[in-house]
The first five atom37 places (N, CA, C, CB, O) and aatype in JSON, in Angstrom:
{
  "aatype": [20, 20, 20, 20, 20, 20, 20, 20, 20, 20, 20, 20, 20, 20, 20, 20, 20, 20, 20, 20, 20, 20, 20, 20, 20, 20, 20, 20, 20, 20, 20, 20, 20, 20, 20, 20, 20, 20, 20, 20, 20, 20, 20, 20, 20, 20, 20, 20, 20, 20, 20, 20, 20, 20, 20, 20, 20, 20, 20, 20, 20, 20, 20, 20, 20, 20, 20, 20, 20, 20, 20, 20, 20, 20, 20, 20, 20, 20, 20, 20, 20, 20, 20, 20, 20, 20, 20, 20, 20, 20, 20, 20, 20, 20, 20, 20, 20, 20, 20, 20, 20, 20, 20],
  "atom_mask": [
    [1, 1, 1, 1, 1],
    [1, 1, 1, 1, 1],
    [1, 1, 1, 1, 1],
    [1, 1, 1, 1, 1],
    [1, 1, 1, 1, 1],
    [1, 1, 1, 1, 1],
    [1, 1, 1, 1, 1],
    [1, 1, 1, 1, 1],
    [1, 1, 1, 1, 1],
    [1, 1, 1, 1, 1],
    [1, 1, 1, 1, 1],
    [1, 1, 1, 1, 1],
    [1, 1, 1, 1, 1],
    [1, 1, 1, 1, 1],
    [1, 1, 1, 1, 1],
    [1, 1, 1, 1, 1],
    [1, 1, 1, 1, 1],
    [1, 1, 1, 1, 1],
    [1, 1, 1, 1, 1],
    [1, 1, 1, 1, 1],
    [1, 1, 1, 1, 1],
    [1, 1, 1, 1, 1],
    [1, 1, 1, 1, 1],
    [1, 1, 1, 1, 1],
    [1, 1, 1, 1, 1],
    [1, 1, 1, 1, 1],
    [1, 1, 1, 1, 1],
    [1, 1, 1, 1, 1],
    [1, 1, 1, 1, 1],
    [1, 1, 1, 1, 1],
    [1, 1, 1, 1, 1],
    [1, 1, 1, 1, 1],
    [1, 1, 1, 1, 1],
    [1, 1, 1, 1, 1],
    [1, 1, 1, 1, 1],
    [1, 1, 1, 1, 1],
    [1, 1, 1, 1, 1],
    [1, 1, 1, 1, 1],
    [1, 1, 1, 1, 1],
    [1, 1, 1, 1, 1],
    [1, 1, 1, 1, 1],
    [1, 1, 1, 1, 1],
    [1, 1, 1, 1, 1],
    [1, 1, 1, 1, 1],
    [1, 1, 1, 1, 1],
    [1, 1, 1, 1, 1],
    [1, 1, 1, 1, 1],
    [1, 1, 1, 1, 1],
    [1, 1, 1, 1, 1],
    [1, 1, 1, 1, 1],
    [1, 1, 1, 1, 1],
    [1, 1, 1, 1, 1],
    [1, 1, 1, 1, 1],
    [1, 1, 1, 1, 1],
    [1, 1, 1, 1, 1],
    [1, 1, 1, 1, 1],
    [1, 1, 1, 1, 1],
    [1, 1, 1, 1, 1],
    [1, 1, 1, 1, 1],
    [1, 1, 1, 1, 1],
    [1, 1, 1, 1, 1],
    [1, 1, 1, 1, 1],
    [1, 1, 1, 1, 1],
    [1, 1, 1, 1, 1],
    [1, 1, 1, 1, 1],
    [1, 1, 1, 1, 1],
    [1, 1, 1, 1, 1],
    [1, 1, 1, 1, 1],
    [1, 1, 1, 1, 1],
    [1, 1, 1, 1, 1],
    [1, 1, 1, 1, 1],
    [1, 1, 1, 1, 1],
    [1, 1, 1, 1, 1],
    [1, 1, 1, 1, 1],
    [1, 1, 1, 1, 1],
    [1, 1, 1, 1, 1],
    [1, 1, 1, 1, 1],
    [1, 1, 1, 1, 1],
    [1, 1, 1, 1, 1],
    [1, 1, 1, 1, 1],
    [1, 1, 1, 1, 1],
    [1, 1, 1, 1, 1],
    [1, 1, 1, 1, 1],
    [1, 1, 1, 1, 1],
    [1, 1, 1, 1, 1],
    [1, 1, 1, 1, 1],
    [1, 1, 1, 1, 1],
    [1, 1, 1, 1, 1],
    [1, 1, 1, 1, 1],
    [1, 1, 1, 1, 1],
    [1, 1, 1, 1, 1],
    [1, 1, 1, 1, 1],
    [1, 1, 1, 1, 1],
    [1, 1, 1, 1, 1],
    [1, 1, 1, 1, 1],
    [1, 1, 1, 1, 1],
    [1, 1, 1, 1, 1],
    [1, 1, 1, 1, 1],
    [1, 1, 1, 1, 1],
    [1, 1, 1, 1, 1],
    [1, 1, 1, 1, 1],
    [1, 1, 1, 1, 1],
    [1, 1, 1, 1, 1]
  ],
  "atom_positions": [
    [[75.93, 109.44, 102.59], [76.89, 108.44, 103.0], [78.22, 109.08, 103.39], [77.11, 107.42, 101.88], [78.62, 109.0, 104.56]],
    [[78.77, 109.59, 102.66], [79.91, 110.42, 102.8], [79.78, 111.26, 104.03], [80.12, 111.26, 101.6], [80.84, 111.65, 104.51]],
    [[78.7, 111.61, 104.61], [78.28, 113.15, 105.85], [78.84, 112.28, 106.82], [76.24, 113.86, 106.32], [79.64, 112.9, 107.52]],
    [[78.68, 110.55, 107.27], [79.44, 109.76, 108.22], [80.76, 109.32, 108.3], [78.95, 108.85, 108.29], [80.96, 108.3, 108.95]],
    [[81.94, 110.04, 107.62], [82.9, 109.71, 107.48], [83.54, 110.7, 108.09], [83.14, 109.37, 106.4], [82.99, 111.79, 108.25]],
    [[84.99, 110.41, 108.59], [85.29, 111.52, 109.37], [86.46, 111.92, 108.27], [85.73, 111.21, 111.1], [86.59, 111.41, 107.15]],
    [[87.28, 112.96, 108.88], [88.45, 113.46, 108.15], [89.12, 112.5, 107.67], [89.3, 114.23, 108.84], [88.9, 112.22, 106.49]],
    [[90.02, 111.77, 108.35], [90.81, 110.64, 108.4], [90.42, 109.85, 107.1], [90.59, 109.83, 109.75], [91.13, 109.65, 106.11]],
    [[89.15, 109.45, 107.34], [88.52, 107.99, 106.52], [88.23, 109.27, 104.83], [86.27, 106.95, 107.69], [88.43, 108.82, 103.7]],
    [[87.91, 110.29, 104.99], [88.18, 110.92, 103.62], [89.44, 111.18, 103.17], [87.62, 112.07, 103.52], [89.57, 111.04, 101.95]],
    [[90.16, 111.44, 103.62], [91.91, 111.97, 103.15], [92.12, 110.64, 102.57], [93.35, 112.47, 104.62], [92.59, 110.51, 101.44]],
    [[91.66, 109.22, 103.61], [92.15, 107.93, 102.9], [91.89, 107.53, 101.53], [91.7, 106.91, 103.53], [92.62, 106.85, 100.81]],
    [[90.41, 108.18, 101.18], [89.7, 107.69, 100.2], [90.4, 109.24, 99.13], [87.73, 107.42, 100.66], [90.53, 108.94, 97.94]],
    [[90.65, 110.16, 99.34], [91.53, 111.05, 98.42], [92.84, 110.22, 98.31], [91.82, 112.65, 99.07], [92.96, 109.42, 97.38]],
    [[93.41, 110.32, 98.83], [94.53, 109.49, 98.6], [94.73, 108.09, 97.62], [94.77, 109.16, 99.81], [95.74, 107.64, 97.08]],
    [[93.12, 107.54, 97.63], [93.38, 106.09, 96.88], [92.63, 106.61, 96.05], [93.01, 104.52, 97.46], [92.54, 105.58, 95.39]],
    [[91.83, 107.5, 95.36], [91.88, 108.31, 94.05], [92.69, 109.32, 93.51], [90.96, 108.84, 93.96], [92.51, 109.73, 92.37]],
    [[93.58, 109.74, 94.24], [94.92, 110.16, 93.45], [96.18, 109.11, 92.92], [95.63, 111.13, 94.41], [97.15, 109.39, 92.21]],
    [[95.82, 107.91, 93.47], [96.94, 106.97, 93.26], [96.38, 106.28, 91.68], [97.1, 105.7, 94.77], [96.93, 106.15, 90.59]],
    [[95.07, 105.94, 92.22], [94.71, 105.23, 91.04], [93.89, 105.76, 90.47], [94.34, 104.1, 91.14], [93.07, 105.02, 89.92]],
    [[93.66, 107.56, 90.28], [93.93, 107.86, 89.19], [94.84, 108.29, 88.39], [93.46, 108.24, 89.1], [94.58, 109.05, 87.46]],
    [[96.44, 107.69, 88.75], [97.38, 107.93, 88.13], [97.81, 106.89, 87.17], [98.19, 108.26, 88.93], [98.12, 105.76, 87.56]],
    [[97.84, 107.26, 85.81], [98.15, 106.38, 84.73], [99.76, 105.35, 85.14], [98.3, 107.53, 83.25], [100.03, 104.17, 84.89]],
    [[100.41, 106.21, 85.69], [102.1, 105.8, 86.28], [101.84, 104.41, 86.83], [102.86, 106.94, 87.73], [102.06, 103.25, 86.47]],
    [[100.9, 105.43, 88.54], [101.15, 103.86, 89.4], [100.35, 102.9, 88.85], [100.75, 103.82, 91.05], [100.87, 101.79, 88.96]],
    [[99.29, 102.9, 88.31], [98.64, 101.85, 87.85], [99.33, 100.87, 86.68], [97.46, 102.42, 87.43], [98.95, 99.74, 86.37]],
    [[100.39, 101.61, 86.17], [100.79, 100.8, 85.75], [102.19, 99.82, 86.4], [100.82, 101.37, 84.73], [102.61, 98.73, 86.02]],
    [[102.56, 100.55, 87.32], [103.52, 100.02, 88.24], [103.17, 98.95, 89.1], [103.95, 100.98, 89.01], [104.0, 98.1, 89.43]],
    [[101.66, 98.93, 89.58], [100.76, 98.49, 90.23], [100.44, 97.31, 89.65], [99.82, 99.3, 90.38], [100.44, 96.37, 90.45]],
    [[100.04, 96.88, 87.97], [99.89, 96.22, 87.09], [101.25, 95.07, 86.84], [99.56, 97.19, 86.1], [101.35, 93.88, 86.58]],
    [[102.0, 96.01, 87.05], [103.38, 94.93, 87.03], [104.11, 94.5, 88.02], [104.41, 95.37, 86.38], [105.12, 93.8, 88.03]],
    [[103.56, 94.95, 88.78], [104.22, 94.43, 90.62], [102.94, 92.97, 90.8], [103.77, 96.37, 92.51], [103.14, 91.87, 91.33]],
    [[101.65, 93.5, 90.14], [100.83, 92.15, 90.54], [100.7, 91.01, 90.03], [99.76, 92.27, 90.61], [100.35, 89.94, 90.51]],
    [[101.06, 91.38, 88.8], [101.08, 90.46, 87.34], [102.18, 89.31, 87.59], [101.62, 91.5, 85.79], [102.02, 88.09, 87.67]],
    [[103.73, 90.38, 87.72], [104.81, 89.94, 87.1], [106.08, 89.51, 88.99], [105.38, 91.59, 85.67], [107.08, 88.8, 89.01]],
    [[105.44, 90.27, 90.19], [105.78, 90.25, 91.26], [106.9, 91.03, 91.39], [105.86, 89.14, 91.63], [106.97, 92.1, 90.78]],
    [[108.08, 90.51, 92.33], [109.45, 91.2, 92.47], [110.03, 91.86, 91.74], [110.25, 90.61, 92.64], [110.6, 91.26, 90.82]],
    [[110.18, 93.63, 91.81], [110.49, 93.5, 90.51], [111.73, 94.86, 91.03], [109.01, 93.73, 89.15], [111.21, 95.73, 91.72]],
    [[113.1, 95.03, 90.77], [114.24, 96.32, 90.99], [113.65, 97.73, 90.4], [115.82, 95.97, 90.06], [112.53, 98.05, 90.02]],
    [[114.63, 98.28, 90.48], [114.13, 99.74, 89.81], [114.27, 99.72, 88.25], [115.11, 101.08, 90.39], [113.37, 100.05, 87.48]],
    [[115.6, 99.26, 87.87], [115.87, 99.0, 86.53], [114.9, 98.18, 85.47], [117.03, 98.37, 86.63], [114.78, 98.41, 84.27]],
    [[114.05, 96.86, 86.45], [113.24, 96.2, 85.63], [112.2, 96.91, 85.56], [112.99, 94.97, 85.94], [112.0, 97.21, 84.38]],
    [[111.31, 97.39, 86.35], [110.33, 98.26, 86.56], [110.77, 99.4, 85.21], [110.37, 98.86, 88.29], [110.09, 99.17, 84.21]],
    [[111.66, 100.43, 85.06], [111.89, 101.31, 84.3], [112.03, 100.78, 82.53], [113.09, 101.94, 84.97], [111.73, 101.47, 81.56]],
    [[112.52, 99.55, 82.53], [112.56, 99.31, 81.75], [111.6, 98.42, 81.25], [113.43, 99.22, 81.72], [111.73, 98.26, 80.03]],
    [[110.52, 97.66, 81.86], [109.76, 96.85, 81.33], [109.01, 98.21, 81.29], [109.3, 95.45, 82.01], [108.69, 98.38, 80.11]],
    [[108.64, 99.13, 81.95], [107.15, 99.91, 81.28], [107.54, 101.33, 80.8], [105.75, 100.16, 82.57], [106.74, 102.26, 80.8]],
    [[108.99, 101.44, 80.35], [109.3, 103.02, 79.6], [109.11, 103.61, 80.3], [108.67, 103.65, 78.52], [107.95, 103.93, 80.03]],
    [[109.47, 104.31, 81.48], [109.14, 105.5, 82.58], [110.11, 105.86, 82.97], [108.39, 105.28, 83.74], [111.01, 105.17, 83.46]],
    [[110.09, 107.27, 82.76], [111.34, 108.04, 82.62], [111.88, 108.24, 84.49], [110.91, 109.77, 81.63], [111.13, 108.71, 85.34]],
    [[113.47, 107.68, 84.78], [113.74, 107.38, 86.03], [113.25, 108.52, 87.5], [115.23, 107.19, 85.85], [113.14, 108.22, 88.69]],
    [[113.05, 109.7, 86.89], [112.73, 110.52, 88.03], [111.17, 110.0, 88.38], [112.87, 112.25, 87.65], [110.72, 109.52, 89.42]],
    [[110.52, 110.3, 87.06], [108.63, 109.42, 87.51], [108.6, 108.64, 88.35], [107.81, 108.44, 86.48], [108.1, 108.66, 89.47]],
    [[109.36, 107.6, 87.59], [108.91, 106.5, 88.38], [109.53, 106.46, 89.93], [109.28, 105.2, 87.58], [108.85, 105.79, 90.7]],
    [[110.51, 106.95, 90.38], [111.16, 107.59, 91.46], [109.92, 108.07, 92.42], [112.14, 108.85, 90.91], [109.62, 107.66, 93.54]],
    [[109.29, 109.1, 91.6], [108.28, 110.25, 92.51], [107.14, 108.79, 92.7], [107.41, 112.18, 91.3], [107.16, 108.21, 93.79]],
    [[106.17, 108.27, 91.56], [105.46, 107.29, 91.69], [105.74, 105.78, 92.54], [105.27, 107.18, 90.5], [104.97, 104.88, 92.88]],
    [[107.12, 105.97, 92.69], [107.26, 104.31, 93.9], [106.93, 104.64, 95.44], [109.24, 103.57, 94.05], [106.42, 103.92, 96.3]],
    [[107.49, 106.25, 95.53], [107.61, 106.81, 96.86], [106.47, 107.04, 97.14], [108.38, 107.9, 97.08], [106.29, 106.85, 98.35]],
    [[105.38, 107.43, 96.5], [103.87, 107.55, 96.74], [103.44, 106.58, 97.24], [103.07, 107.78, 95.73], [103.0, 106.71, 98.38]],
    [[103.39, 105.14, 96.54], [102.93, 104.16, 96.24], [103.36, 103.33, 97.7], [103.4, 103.74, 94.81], [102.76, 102.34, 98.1]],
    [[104.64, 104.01, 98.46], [105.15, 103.21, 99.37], [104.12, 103.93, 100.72], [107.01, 103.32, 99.42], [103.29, 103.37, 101.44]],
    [[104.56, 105.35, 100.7], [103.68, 105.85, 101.69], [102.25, 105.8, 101.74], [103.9, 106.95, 101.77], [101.72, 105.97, 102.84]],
    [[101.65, 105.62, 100.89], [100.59, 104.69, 100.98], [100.07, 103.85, 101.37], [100.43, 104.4, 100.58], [98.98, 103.79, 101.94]],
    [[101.2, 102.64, 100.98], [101.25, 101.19, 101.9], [100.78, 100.21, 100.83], [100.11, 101.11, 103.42], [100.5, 99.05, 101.14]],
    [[100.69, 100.67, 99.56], [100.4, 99.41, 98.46], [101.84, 98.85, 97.96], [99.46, 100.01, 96.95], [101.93, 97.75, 97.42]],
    [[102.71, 99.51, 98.13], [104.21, 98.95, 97.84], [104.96, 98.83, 99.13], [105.1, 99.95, 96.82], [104.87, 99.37, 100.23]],
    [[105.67, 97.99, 98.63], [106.81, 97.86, 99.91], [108.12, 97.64, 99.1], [106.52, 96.39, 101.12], [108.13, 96.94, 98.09]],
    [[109.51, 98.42, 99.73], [111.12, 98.09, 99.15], [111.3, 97.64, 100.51], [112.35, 99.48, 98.48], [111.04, 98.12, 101.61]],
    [[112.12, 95.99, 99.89], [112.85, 95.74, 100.4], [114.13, 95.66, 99.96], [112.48, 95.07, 100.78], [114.31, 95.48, 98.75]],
    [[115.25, 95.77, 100.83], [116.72, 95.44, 100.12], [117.31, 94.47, 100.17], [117.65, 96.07, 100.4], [117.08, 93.8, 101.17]],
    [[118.34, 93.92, 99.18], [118.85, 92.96, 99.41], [119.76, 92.77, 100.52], [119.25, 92.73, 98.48], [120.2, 93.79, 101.05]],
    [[120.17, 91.45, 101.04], [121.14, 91.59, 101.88], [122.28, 92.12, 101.82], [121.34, 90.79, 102.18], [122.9, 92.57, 102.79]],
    [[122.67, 92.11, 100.57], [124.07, 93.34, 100.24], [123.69, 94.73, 100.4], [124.68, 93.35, 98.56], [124.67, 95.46, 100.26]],
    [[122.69, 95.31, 100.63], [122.12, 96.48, 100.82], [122.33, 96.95, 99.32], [122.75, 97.37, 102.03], [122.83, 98.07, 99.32]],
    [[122.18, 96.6, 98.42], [123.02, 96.9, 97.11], [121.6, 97.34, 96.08], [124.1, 95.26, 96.46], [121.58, 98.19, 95.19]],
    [[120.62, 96.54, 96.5], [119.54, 96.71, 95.3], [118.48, 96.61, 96.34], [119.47, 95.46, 93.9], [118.52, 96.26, 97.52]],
    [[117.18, 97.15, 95.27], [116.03, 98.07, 96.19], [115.16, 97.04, 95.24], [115.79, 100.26, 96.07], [115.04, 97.31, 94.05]],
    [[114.39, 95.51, 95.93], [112.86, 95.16, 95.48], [111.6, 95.74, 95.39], [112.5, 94.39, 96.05], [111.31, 96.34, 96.42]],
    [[110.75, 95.78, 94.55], [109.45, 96.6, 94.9], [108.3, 95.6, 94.89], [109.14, 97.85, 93.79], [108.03, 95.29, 93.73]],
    [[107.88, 95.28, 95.37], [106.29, 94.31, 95.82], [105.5, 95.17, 95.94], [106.11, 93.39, 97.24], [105.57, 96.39, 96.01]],
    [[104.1, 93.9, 95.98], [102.72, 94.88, 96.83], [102.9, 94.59, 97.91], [101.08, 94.64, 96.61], [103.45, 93.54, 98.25]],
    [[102.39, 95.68, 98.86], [102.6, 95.34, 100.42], [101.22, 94.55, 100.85], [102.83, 96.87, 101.44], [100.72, 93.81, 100.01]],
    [[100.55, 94.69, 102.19], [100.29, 94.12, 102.52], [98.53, 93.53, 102.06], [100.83, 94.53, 103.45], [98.07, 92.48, 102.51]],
    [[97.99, 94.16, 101.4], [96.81, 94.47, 101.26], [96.81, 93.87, 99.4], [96.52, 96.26, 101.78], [95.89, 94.28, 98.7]],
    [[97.76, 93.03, 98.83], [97.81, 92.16, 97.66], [96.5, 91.49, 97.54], [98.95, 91.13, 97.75], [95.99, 91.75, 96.46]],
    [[95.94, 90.89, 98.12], [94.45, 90.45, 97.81], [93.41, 91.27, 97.44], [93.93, 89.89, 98.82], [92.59, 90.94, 96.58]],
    [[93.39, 92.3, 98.04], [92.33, 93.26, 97.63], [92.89, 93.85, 96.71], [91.78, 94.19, 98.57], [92.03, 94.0, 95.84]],
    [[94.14, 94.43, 96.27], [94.41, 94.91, 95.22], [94.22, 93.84, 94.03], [95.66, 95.45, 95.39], [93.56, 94.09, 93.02]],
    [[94.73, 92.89, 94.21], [94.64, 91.67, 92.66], [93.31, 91.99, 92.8], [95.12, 89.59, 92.67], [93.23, 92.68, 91.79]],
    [[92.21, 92.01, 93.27], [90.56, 92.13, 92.81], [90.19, 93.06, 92.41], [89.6, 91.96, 93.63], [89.32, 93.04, 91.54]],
    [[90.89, 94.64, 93.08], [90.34, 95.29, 92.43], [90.76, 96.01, 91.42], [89.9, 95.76, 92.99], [90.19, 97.07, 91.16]],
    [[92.12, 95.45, 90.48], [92.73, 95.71, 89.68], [91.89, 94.69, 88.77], [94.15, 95.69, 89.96], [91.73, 94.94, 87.58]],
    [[91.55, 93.97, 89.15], [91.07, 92.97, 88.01], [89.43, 93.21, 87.91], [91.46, 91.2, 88.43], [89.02, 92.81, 86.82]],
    [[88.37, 93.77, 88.78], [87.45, 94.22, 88.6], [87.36, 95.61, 87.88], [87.01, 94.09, 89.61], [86.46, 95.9, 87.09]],
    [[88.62, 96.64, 88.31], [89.03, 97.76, 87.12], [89.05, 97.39, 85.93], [90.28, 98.34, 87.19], [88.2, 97.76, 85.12]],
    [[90.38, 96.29, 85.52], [90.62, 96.19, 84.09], [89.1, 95.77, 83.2], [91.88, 94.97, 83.92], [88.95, 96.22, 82.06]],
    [[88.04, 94.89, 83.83], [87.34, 94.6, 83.4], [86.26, 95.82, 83.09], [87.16, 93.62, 84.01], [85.96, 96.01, 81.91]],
    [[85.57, 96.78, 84.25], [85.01, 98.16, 83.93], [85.91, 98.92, 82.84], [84.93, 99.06, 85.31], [85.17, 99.83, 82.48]],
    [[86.94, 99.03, 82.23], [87.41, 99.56, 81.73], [87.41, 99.42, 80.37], [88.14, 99.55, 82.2], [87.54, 100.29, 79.51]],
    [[87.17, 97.8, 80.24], [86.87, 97.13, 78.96], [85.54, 97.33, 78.0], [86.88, 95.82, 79.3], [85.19, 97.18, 76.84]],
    [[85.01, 97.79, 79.37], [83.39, 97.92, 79.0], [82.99, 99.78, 78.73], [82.3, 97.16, 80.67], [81.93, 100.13, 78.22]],
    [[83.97, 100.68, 79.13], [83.34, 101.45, 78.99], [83.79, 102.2, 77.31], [83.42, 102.13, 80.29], [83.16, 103.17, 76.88]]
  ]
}
């Protein structure tokens, strides 16, 4: 299966096993889907993550394309959401949590 995939479509699929196998974003991931809109300060402080981590883990998470910052109109504060692809993530965060339960 894998011999039909080209470069591109593998780097993609490395890429979404380095993300989520990261204990960080998944949990960043967990609270952007759960809990929605959320600053840098709430994020750091609802899940204990020390400010540079979670720094390195938002910027991943953005170039990726599972997060999106937007700013406020004061340009003053930085939102973090899921970007565009929120449906498939709520499923397969919630088909994870459940394999996870089980193993």
């Amino acid at each position: 299966m894998l011999d039909n995939l080209s470069e591109e479509e593998l780097l993609i699929i490395h890429r979404g096993f380095y993300v989520f196998g990261d204990s960080t974003s998944l949990k960043i991931l967990y609270e952007l889907n759960k809990f929605g809109d959320k600053n840098f300060s709430d994020l750091r402080d609802h899940l204990n993550i020390n400010p540079a981590s979670l720094s390195k883990k938002l910027k991943v998470l953005i170039e990726v394309g599972l997060v999106v910052a937007d700013r406020t109109h004061d340009n003053l504060r930085v939102f973090y959401s899921i970007g565009k692809h929120r449906r498939a993530l709520r499923k397969f965060l919630e088909s994870f949590e459940k394999i996870s339960k089980q193993l």
